[in-house]
Amino acid sequence: MLSMYSHVLGLPVISASNGLKIGNLKDVIFSRENKGVVAFVMEKGSNPVKGNVVMLHDVLSLGNDALIVSSPDCLLNYRKFKKSFEESEKIQLRGLKIYTRQGEDIGVVQDILFDYRTGKVEGVQVSDGLVQDILKGRSILPFIGKVEISNSNILIENGAVEEMVSTGGGLRSRLGNDTIM
């Protein structure tokens, strides 16, 4: 099941061992090396727990309404997590510019589509600027072929651009293509 980064933020984190809500999902940590999710950071709730980081392999499920973990015992303290995970590996995908290997500017990453079971980032939602977003809506760019991620850019194959899918938003789709120039 694919999840959208912006849709999972704020979801309750539930322990399968006792059914208690142990917090709310605060962030998703992405790795540059494996181009995917490595962990989830949660804001602690009212139930006392020892940590606030859920490693991907400890997630039982991630649905539309909650993130389910096996038990509160699987949580790591953020400081302990940082020691085992190099900070240089952590990448903030939102806001990165996207270019093709031929030098074409595709836009900026607005949201991230990922599979919680594999951790793999499957694609990104692309913003082409406010005016274009209003007129045409945003598109989903699948991560097909070789994808290179730096601190400021993403470099993709041209084939991925050909596979971009419109999300169906924008004024043009609501009013008809001929109405707006």
mmCIF file with all atom_site columns, C-alpha atoms in Angstrom:
data_model
loop_
_atom_site.group_PDB
_atom_site.id
_atom_site.type_symbol
_atom_site.label_atom_id
_atom_site.label_alt_id
_atom_site.label_comp_id
_atom_site.label_asym_id
_atom_site.label_entity_id
_atom_site.label_seq_id
_atom_site.pdbx_PDB_ins_code
_atom_site.Cartn_x
_atom_site.Cartn_y
_atom_site.Cartn_z
_atom_site.occupancy
_atom_site.B_iso_or_equiv
_atom_site.pdbx_formal_charge
_atom_site.auth_seq_id
_atom_site.auth_comp_id
_atom_site.auth_asym_id
_atom_site.auth_atom_id
_atom_site.pdbx_PDB_model_num
ATOM 1   C CA . MET A 1 1   ? 0.000   0.000  0.000   1.00 0.00 ? 1   MET A CA 1
ATOM 2   C CA . LEU A 1 2   ? 1.383   3.389  -0.985  1.00 0.00 ? 2   LEU A CA 1
ATOM 3   C CA . SER A 1 3   ? 1.287   6.296  1.431   1.00 0.00 ? 3   SER A CA 1
ATOM 4   C CA . MET A 1 4   ? 1.677   10.033 0.884   1.00 0.00 ? 4   MET A CA 1
ATOM 5   C CA . TYR A 1 5   ? 4.055   11.817 3.273   1.00 0.00 ? 5   TYR A CA 1
ATOM 6   C CA . SER A 1 6   ? 1.650   14.694 3.990   1.00 0.00 ? 6   SER A CA 1
ATOM 7   C CA . HIS A 1 7   ? -1.227  12.284 4.663   1.00 0.00 ? 7   HIS A CA 1
ATOM 8   C CA . VAL A 1 8   ? 0.579   10.262 7.343   1.00 0.00 ? 8   VAL A CA 1
ATOM 9   C CA . LEU A 1 9   ? 1.765   13.195 9.448   1.00 0.00 ? 9   LEU A CA 1
ATOM 10  C CA . GLY A 1 10  ? -0.331  13.487 12.589  1.00 0.00 ? 10  GLY A CA 1
ATOM 11  C CA . LEU A 1 11  ? -1.652  9.906  12.470  1.00 0.00 ? 11  LEU A CA 1
ATOM 12  C CA . PRO A 1 12  ? -1.897  8.162  15.845  1.00 0.00 ? 12  PRO A CA 1
ATOM 13  C CA . VAL A 1 13  ? 0.737   5.531  16.628  1.00 0.00 ? 13  VAL A CA 1
ATOM 14  C CA . ILE A 1 14  ? -0.946  2.483  18.196  1.00 0.00 ? 14  ILE A CA 1
ATOM 15  C CA . SER A 1 15  ? 0.692   -0.429 20.030  1.00 0.00 ? 15  SER A CA 1
ATOM 16  C CA . ALA A 1 16  ? -0.609  -3.818 18.871  1.00 0.00 ? 16  ALA A CA 1
ATOM 17  C CA . SER A 1 17  ? 0.451   -5.449 22.162  1.00 0.00 ? 17  SER A CA 1
ATOM 18  C CA . ASN A 1 18  ? -1.911  -3.399 24.339  1.00 0.00 ? 18  ASN A CA 1
ATOM 19  C CA . GLY A 1 19  ? -4.020  -1.269 21.978  1.00 0.00 ? 19  GLY A CA 1
ATOM 20  C CA . LEU A 1 20  ? -2.829  1.991  23.518  1.00 0.00 ? 20  LEU A CA 1
ATOM 21  C CA . LYS A 1 21  ? -2.147  5.141  21.562  1.00 0.00 ? 21  LYS A CA 1
ATOM 22  C CA . ILE A 1 22  ? 1.498   5.901  22.282  1.00 0.00 ? 22  ILE A CA 1
ATOM 23  C CA . GLY A 1 23  ? 1.867   9.069  20.217  1.00 0.00 ? 23  GLY A CA 1
ATOM 24  C CA . ASN A 1 24  ? 1.292   10.838 16.906  1.00 0.00 ? 24  ASN A CA 1
ATOM 25  C CA . LEU A 1 25  ? 3.384   10.589 13.767  1.00 0.00 ? 25  LEU A CA 1
ATOM 26  C CA . LYS A 1 26  ? 5.536   13.714 13.509  1.00 0.00 ? 26  LYS A CA 1
ATOM 27  C CA . ASP A 1 27  ? 7.969   12.989 10.664  1.00 0.00 ? 27  ASP A CA 1
ATOM 28  C CA . VAL A 1 28  ? 9.261   10.383 8.244   1.00 0.00 ? 28  VAL A CA 1
ATOM 29  C CA . ILE A 1 29  ? 13.023  9.950  7.939   1.00 0.00 ? 29  ILE A CA 1
ATOM 30  C CA . PHE A 1 30  ? 14.255  9.287  4.412   1.00 0.00 ? 30  PHE A CA 1
ATOM 31  C CA . SER A 1 31  ? 17.688  7.922  3.517   1.00 0.00 ? 31  SER A CA 1
ATOM 32  C CA . ARG A 1 32  ? 19.681  9.162  0.542   1.00 0.00 ? 32  ARG A CA 1
ATOM 33  C CA . GLU A 1 33  ? 21.546  5.856  0.229   1.00 0.00 ? 33  GLU A CA 1
ATOM 34  C CA . ASN A 1 34  ? 18.569  3.521  -0.093  1.00 0.00 ? 34  ASN A CA 1
ATOM 35  C CA . LYS A 1 35  ? 16.227  6.211  -1.523  1.00 0.00 ? 35  LYS A CA 1
ATOM 36  C CA . GLY A 1 36  ? 13.577  5.266  0.961   1.00 0.00 ? 36  GLY A CA 1
ATOM 37  C CA . VAL A 1 37  ? 12.095  5.409  4.430   1.00 0.00 ? 37  VAL A CA 1
ATOM 38  C CA . VAL A 1 38  ? 14.222  4.202  7.349   1.00 0.00 ? 38  VAL A CA 1
ATOM 39  C CA . ALA A 1 39  ? 12.162  5.350  10.330  1.00 0.00 ? 39  ALA A CA 1
ATOM 40  C CA . PHE A 1 40  ? 9.218   7.339  11.654  1.00 0.00 ? 40  PHE A CA 1
ATOM 41  C CA . VAL A 1 41  ? 9.466   9.967  14.382  1.00 0.00 ? 41  VAL A CA 1
ATOM 42  C CA . MET A 1 42  ? 6.539   10.385 16.716  1.00 0.00 ? 42  MET A CA 1
ATOM 43  C CA . GLU A 1 43  ? 5.434   12.940 19.235  1.00 0.00 ? 43  GLU A CA 1
ATOM 44  C CA . LYS A 1 44  ? 4.922   11.120 22.516  1.00 0.00 ? 44  LYS A CA 1
ATOM 45  C CA . GLY A 1 45  ? 1.406   10.889 23.853  1.00 0.00 ? 45  GLY A CA 1
ATOM 46  C CA . SER A 1 46  ? 0.160   10.675 27.432  1.00 0.00 ? 46  SER A CA 1
ATOM 47  C CA . ASN A 1 47  ? 1.251   7.043  27.862  1.00 0.00 ? 47  ASN A CA 1
ATOM 48  C CA . PRO A 1 48  ? 4.887   6.805  29.019  1.00 0.00 ? 48  PRO A CA 1
ATOM 49  C CA . VAL A 1 49  ? 7.196   5.196  26.453  1.00 0.00 ? 49  VAL A CA 1
ATOM 50  C CA . LYS A 1 50  ? 10.983  4.988  26.325  1.00 0.00 ? 50  LYS A CA 1
ATOM 51  C CA . GLY A 1 51  ? 11.535  6.353  22.821  1.00 0.00 ? 51  GLY A CA 1
ATOM 52  C CA . ASN A 1 52  ? 10.044  8.270  19.952  1.00 0.00 ? 52  ASN A CA 1
ATOM 53  C CA . VAL A 1 53  ? 11.556  6.655  16.835  1.00 0.00 ? 53  VAL A CA 1
ATOM 54  C CA . VAL A 1 54  ? 9.925   3.675  15.098  1.00 0.00 ? 54  VAL A CA 1
ATOM 55  C CA . MET A 1 55  ? 12.255  1.826  12.744  1.00 0.00 ? 55  MET A CA 1
ATOM 56  C CA . LEU A 1 56  ? 10.643  0.746  9.472   1.00 0.00 ? 56  LEU A CA 1
ATOM 57  C CA . HIS A 1 57  ? 11.052  -2.961 10.289  1.00 0.00 ? 57  HIS A CA 1
ATOM 58  C CA . ASP A 1 58  ? 9.007   -2.454 13.502  1.00 0.00 ? 58  ASP A CA 1
ATOM 59  C CA . VAL A 1 59  ? 5.941   -1.129 11.649  1.00 0.00 ? 59  VAL A CA 1
ATOM 60  C CA . LEU A 1 60  ? 3.190   -3.725 11.436  1.00 0.00 ? 60  LEU A CA 1
ATOM 61  C CA . SER A 1 61  ? 0.948   -1.567 9.264   1.00 0.00 ? 61  SER A CA 1
ATOM 62  C CA . LEU A 1 62  ? 0.352   1.963  8.094   1.00 0.00 ? 62  LEU A CA 1
ATOM 63  C CA . GLY A 1 63  ? -3.198  2.691  7.085   1.00 0.00 ? 63  GLY A CA 1
ATOM 64  C CA . ASN A 1 64  ? -5.264  5.771  6.361   1.00 0.00 ? 64  ASN A CA 1
ATOM 65  C CA . ASP A 1 65  ? -6.022  6.232  10.043  1.00 0.00 ? 65  ASP A CA 1
ATOM 66  C CA . ALA A 1 66  ? -3.076  4.932  12.117  1.00 0.00 ? 66  ALA A CA 1
ATOM 67  C CA . LEU A 1 67  ? 0.466   3.571  12.268  1.00 0.00 ? 67  LEU A CA 1
ATOM 68  C CA . ILE A 1 68  ? 0.546   0.233  14.119  1.00 0.00 ? 68  ILE A CA 1
ATOM 69  C CA . VAL A 1 69  ? 3.695   -0.991 15.908  1.00 0.00 ? 69  VAL A CA 1
ATOM 70  C CA . SER A 1 70  ? 4.181   -4.314 17.692  1.00 0.00 ? 70  SER A CA 1
ATOM 71  C CA . SER A 1 71  ? 4.796   -2.795 21.134  1.00 0.00 ? 71  SER A CA 1
ATOM 72  C CA . PRO A 1 72  ? 6.178   0.324  22.846  1.00 0.00 ? 72  PRO A CA 1
ATOM 73  C CA . ASP A 1 73  ? 9.359   -1.692 23.544  1.00 0.00 ? 73  ASP A CA 1
ATOM 74  C CA . CYS A 1 74  ? 10.412  -1.399 19.887  1.00 0.00 ? 74  CYS A CA 1
ATOM 75  C CA . LEU A 1 75  ? 10.736  2.405  20.116  1.00 0.00 ? 75  LEU A CA 1
ATOM 76  C CA . LEU A 1 76  ? 14.197  3.966  20.078  1.00 0.00 ? 76  LEU A CA 1
ATOM 77  C CA . ASN A 1 77  ? 15.312  7.150  21.741  1.00 0.00 ? 77  ASN A CA 1
ATOM 78  C CA . TYR A 1 78  ? 16.105  9.759  19.054  1.00 0.00 ? 78  TYR A CA 1
ATOM 79  C CA . ARG A 1 79  ? 19.676  10.246 20.368  1.00 0.00 ? 79  ARG A CA 1
ATOM 80  C CA . LYS A 1 80  ? 20.312  6.501  20.148  1.00 0.00 ? 80  LYS A CA 1
ATOM 81  C CA . PHE A 1 81  ? 18.850  6.466  16.634  1.00 0.00 ? 81  PHE A CA 1
ATOM 82  C CA . LYS A 1 82  ? 21.124  9.337  15.531  1.00 0.00 ? 82  LYS A CA 1
ATOM 83  C CA . LYS A 1 83  ? 24.189  7.371  16.674  1.00 0.00 ? 83  LYS A CA 1
ATOM 84  C CA . SER A 1 84  ? 23.254  4.390  14.518  1.00 0.00 ? 84  SER A CA 1
ATOM 85  C CA . PHE A 1 85  ? 22.100  6.448  11.533  1.00 0.00 ? 85  PHE A CA 1
ATOM 86  C CA . GLU A 1 86  ? 24.507  8.953  10.036  1.00 0.00 ? 86  GLU A CA 1
ATOM 87  C CA . GLU A 1 87  ? 22.986  12.428 9.872   1.00 0.00 ? 87  GLU A CA 1
ATOM 88  C CA . SER A 1 88  ? 24.559  12.854 6.422   1.00 0.00 ? 88  SER A CA 1
ATOM 89  C CA . GLU A 1 89  ? 22.375  9.975  5.183   1.00 0.00 ? 89  GLU A CA 1
ATOM 90  C CA . LYS A 1 90  ? 19.164  11.764 6.191   1.00 0.00 ? 90  LYS A CA 1
ATOM 91  C CA . ILE A 1 91  ? 17.589  13.686 3.335   1.00 0.00 ? 91  ILE A CA 1
ATOM 92  C CA . GLN A 1 92  ? 14.773  16.200 3.221   1.00 0.00 ? 92  GLN A CA 1
ATOM 93  C CA . LEU A 1 93  ? 13.054  15.455 -0.101  1.00 0.00 ? 93  LEU A CA 1
ATOM 94  C CA . ARG A 1 94  ? 10.362  18.132 0.039   1.00 0.00 ? 94  ARG A CA 1
ATOM 95  C CA . GLY A 1 95  ? 11.520  21.276 -1.720  1.00 0.00 ? 95  GLY A CA 1
ATOM 96  C CA . LEU A 1 96  ? 14.214  19.647 -3.863  1.00 0.00 ? 96  LEU A CA 1
ATOM 97  C CA . LYS A 1 97  ? 14.416  20.720 -7.516  1.00 0.00 ? 97  LYS A CA 1
ATOM 98  C CA . ILE A 1 98  ? 13.942  17.950 -10.084 1.00 0.00 ? 98  ILE A CA 1
ATOM 99  C CA . TYR A 1 99  ? 15.927  17.833 -13.341 1.00 0.00 ? 99  TYR A CA 1
ATOM 100 C CA . THR A 1 100 ? 16.148  15.298 -16.154 1.00 0.00 ? 100 THR A CA 1
ATOM 101 C CA . ARG A 1 101 ? 19.502  13.982 -17.310 1.00 0.00 ? 101 ARG A CA 1
ATOM 102 C CA . GLN A 1 102 ? 19.048  16.196 -20.382 1.00 0.00 ? 102 GLN A CA 1
ATOM 103 C CA . GLY A 1 103 ? 18.871  19.308 -18.162 1.00 0.00 ? 103 GLY A CA 1
ATOM 104 C CA . GLU A 1 104 ? 15.112  19.923 -18.214 1.00 0.00 ? 104 GLU A CA 1
ATOM 105 C CA . ASP A 1 105 ? 13.674  21.518 -15.048 1.00 0.00 ? 105 ASP A CA 1
ATOM 106 C CA . ILE A 1 106 ? 10.631  19.446 -14.027 1.00 0.00 ? 106 ILE A CA 1
ATOM 107 C CA . GLY A 1 107 ? 9.661   21.345 -10.878 1.00 0.00 ? 107 GLY A CA 1
ATOM 108 C CA . VAL A 1 108 ? 9.933   21.004 -7.103  1.00 0.00 ? 108 VAL A CA 1
ATOM 109 C CA . VAL A 1 109 ? 9.068   18.060 -4.833  1.00 0.00 ? 109 VAL A CA 1
ATOM 110 C CA . GLN A 1 110 ? 5.856   18.926 -3.010  1.00 0.00 ? 110 GLN A CA 1
ATOM 111 C CA . ASP A 1 111 ? 5.052   15.526 -1.481  1.00 0.00 ? 111 ASP A CA 1
ATOM 112 C CA . ILE A 1 112 ? 6.471   11.997 -1.358  1.00 0.00 ? 112 ILE A CA 1
ATOM 113 C CA . LEU A 1 113 ? 4.767   8.721  -2.276  1.00 0.00 ? 113 LEU A CA 1
ATOM 114 C CA . PHE A 1 114 ? 6.270   5.684  -0.491  1.00 0.00 ? 114 PHE A CA 1
ATOM 115 C CA . ASP A 1 115 ? 5.579   2.039  0.298   1.00 0.00 ? 115 ASP A CA 1
ATOM 116 C CA . TYR A 1 116 ? 5.843   1.453  4.065   1.00 0.00 ? 116 TYR A CA 1
ATOM 117 C CA . ARG A 1 117 ? 6.360   -2.299 3.568   1.00 0.00 ? 117 ARG A CA 1
ATOM 118 C CA . THR A 1 118 ? 9.523   -1.916 1.505   1.00 0.00 ? 118 THR A CA 1
ATOM 119 C CA . GLY A 1 119 ? 10.419  1.630  2.537   1.00 0.00 ? 119 GLY A CA 1
ATOM 120 C CA . LYS A 1 120 ? 10.971  2.504  -1.118  1.00 0.00 ? 120 LYS A CA 1
ATOM 121 C CA . VAL A 1 121 ? 10.064  5.969  -2.389  1.00 0.00 ? 121 VAL A CA 1
ATOM 122 C CA . GLU A 1 122 ? 7.902   5.181  -5.405  1.00 0.00 ? 122 GLU A CA 1
ATOM 123 C CA . GLY A 1 123 ? 7.520   8.744  -6.650  1.00 0.00 ? 123 GLY A CA 1
ATOM 124 C CA . VAL A 1 124 ? 7.006   12.382 -5.796  1.00 0.00 ? 124 VAL A CA 1
ATOM 125 C CA . GLN A 1 125 ? 4.269   14.940 -6.284  1.00 0.00 ? 125 GLN A CA 1
ATOM 126 C CA . VAL A 1 126 ? 5.685   17.758 -8.399  1.00 0.00 ? 126 VAL A CA 1
ATOM 127 C CA . SER A 1 127 ? 4.840   21.440 -8.170  1.00 0.00 ? 127 SER A CA 1
ATOM 128 C CA . ASP A 1 128 ? 5.485   23.461 -11.298 1.00 0.00 ? 128 ASP A CA 1
ATOM 129 C CA . GLY A 1 129 ? 4.882   26.804 -9.563  1.00 0.00 ? 129 GLY A CA 1
ATOM 130 C CA . LEU A 1 130 ? 1.787   28.318 -7.966  1.00 0.00 ? 130 LEU A CA 1
ATOM 131 C CA . VAL A 1 131 ? 0.154   29.516 -11.193 1.00 0.00 ? 131 VAL A CA 1
ATOM 132 C CA . GLN A 1 132 ? 0.689   26.181 -12.968 1.00 0.00 ? 132 GLN A CA 1
ATOM 133 C CA . ASP A 1 133 ? -0.540  24.293 -9.875  1.00 0.00 ? 133 ASP A CA 1
ATOM 134 C CA . ILE A 1 134 ? -3.739  26.355 -9.901  1.00 0.00 ? 134 ILE A CA 1
ATOM 135 C CA . LEU A 1 135 ? -4.280  25.985 -13.650 1.00 0.00 ? 135 LEU A CA 1
ATOM 136 C CA . LYS A 1 136 ? -3.150  22.390 -14.269 1.00 0.00 ? 136 LYS A CA 1
ATOM 137 C CA . GLY A 1 137 ? -2.899  20.810 -10.817 1.00 0.00 ? 137 GLY A CA 1
ATOM 138 C CA . ARG A 1 138 ? 0.082   18.766 -9.695  1.00 0.00 ? 138 ARG A CA 1
ATOM 139 C CA . SER A 1 139 ? 1.529   15.604 -11.182 1.00 0.00 ? 139 SER A CA 1
ATOM 140 C CA . ILE A 1 140 ? 3.003   12.430 -9.722  1.00 0.00 ? 140 ILE A CA 1
ATOM 141 C CA . LEU A 1 141 ? 6.489   11.630 -11.020 1.00 0.00 ? 141 LEU A CA 1
ATOM 142 C CA . PRO A 1 142 ? 7.365   7.937  -10.584 1.00 0.00 ? 142 PRO A CA 1
ATOM 143 C CA . PHE A 1 143 ? 10.933  7.060  -9.622  1.00 0.00 ? 143 PHE A CA 1
ATOM 144 C CA . ILE A 1 144 ? 11.740  4.915  -12.662 1.00 0.00 ? 144 ILE A CA 1
ATOM 145 C CA . GLY A 1 145 ? 15.273  4.030  -13.691 1.00 0.00 ? 145 GLY A CA 1
ATOM 146 C CA . LYS A 1 146 ? 18.321  5.625  -12.146 1.00 0.00 ? 146 LYS A CA 1
ATOM 147 C CA . VAL A 1 147 ? 17.526  8.395  -9.660  1.00 0.00 ? 147 VAL A CA 1
ATOM 148 C CA . GLU A 1 148 ? 20.270  10.502 -8.070  1.00 0.00 ? 148 GLU A CA 1
ATOM 149 C CA . ILE A 1 149 ? 19.490  12.549 -4.956  1.00 0.00 ? 149 ILE A CA 1
ATOM 150 C CA . SER A 1 150 ? 21.688  15.336 -3.585  1.00 0.00 ? 150 SER A CA 1
ATOM 151 C CA . ASN A 1 151 ? 21.026  17.928 -0.874  1.00 0.00 ? 151 ASN A CA 1
ATOM 152 C CA . SER A 1 152 ? 19.454  20.324 -3.373  1.00 0.00 ? 152 SER A CA 1
ATOM 153 C CA . ASN A 1 153 ? 18.418  18.372 -6.499  1.00 0.00 ? 153 ASN A CA 1
ATOM 154 C CA . ILE A 1 154 ? 17.024  15.148 -7.856  1.00 0.00 ? 154 ILE A CA 1
ATOM 155 C CA . LEU A 1 155 ? 18.252  13.892 -11.224 1.00 0.00 ? 155 LEU A CA 1
ATOM 156 C CA . ILE A 1 156 ? 15.927  11.523 -13.088 1.00 0.00 ? 156 ILE A CA 1
ATOM 157 C CA . GLU A 1 157 ? 15.741  9.619  -16.353 1.00 0.00 ? 157 GLU A CA 1
ATOM 158 C CA . ASN A 1 158 ? 13.645  11.069 -19.195 1.00 0.00 ? 158 ASN A CA 1
ATOM 159 C CA . GLY A 1 159 ? 11.492  7.923  -19.151 1.00 0.00 ? 159 GLY A CA 1
ATOM 160 C CA . ALA A 1 160 ? 10.143  8.914  -15.730 1.00 0.00 ? 160 ALA A CA 1
ATOM 161 C CA . VAL A 1 161 ? 8.841   12.218 -17.150 1.00 0.00 ? 161 VAL A CA 1
ATOM 162 C CA . GLU A 1 162 ? 6.972   10.328 -19.861 1.00 0.00 ? 162 GLU A CA 1
ATOM 163 C CA . GLU A 1 163 ? 5.268   8.315  -17.098 1.00 0.00 ? 163 GLU A CA 1
ATOM 164 C CA . MET A 1 164 ? 4.172   11.384 -15.068 1.00 0.00 ? 164 MET A CA 1
ATOM 165 C CA . VAL A 1 165 ? 0.517   11.188 -14.059 1.00 0.00 ? 165 VAL A CA 1
ATOM 166 C CA . SER A 1 166 ? -1.715  14.188 -13.493 1.00 0.00 ? 166 SER A CA 1
ATOM 167 C CA . THR A 1 167 ? -3.587  14.230 -10.179 1.00 0.00 ? 167 THR A CA 1
ATOM 168 C CA . GLY A 1 168 ? -6.604  15.679 -11.975 1.00 0.00 ? 168 GLY A CA 1
ATOM 169 C CA . GLY A 1 169 ? -6.629  18.967 -10.095 1.00 0.00 ? 169 GLY A CA 1
ATOM 170 C CA . GLY A 1 170 ? -6.480  22.503 -11.372 1.00 0.00 ? 170 GLY A CA 1
ATOM 171 C CA . LEU A 1 171 ? -8.910  24.933 -12.903 1.00 0.00 ? 171 LEU A CA 1
ATOM 172 C CA . ARG A 1 172 ? -8.396  23.639 -16.444 1.00 0.00 ? 172 ARG A CA 1
ATOM 173 C CA . SER A 1 173 ? -9.814  20.247 -15.544 1.00 0.00 ? 173 SER A CA 1
ATOM 174 C CA . ARG A 1 174 ? -12.822 21.825 -13.841 1.00 0.00 ? 174 ARG A CA 1
ATOM 175 C CA . LEU A 1 175 ? -13.619 24.481 -16.451 1.00 0.00 ? 175 LEU A CA 1
ATOM 176 C CA . GLY A 1 176 ? -12.372 22.786 -19.593 1.00 0.00 ? 176 GLY A CA 1
ATOM 177 C CA . ASN A 1 177 ? -9.107  23.364 -21.444 1.00 0.00 ? 177 ASN A CA 1
ATOM 178 C CA . ASP A 1 178 ? -10.468 26.041 -23.787 1.00 0.00 ? 178 ASP A CA 1
ATOM 179 C CA . THR A 1 179 ? -11.889 28.258 -21.025 1.00 0.00 ? 179 THR A CA 1
ATOM 180 C CA . ILE A 1 180 ? -8.528  29.295 -19.555 1.00 0.00 ? 180 ILE A CA 1
ATOM 181 C CA . MET A 1 181 ? -5.626  30.457 -21.660 1.00 0.00 ? 181 MET A CA 1
#
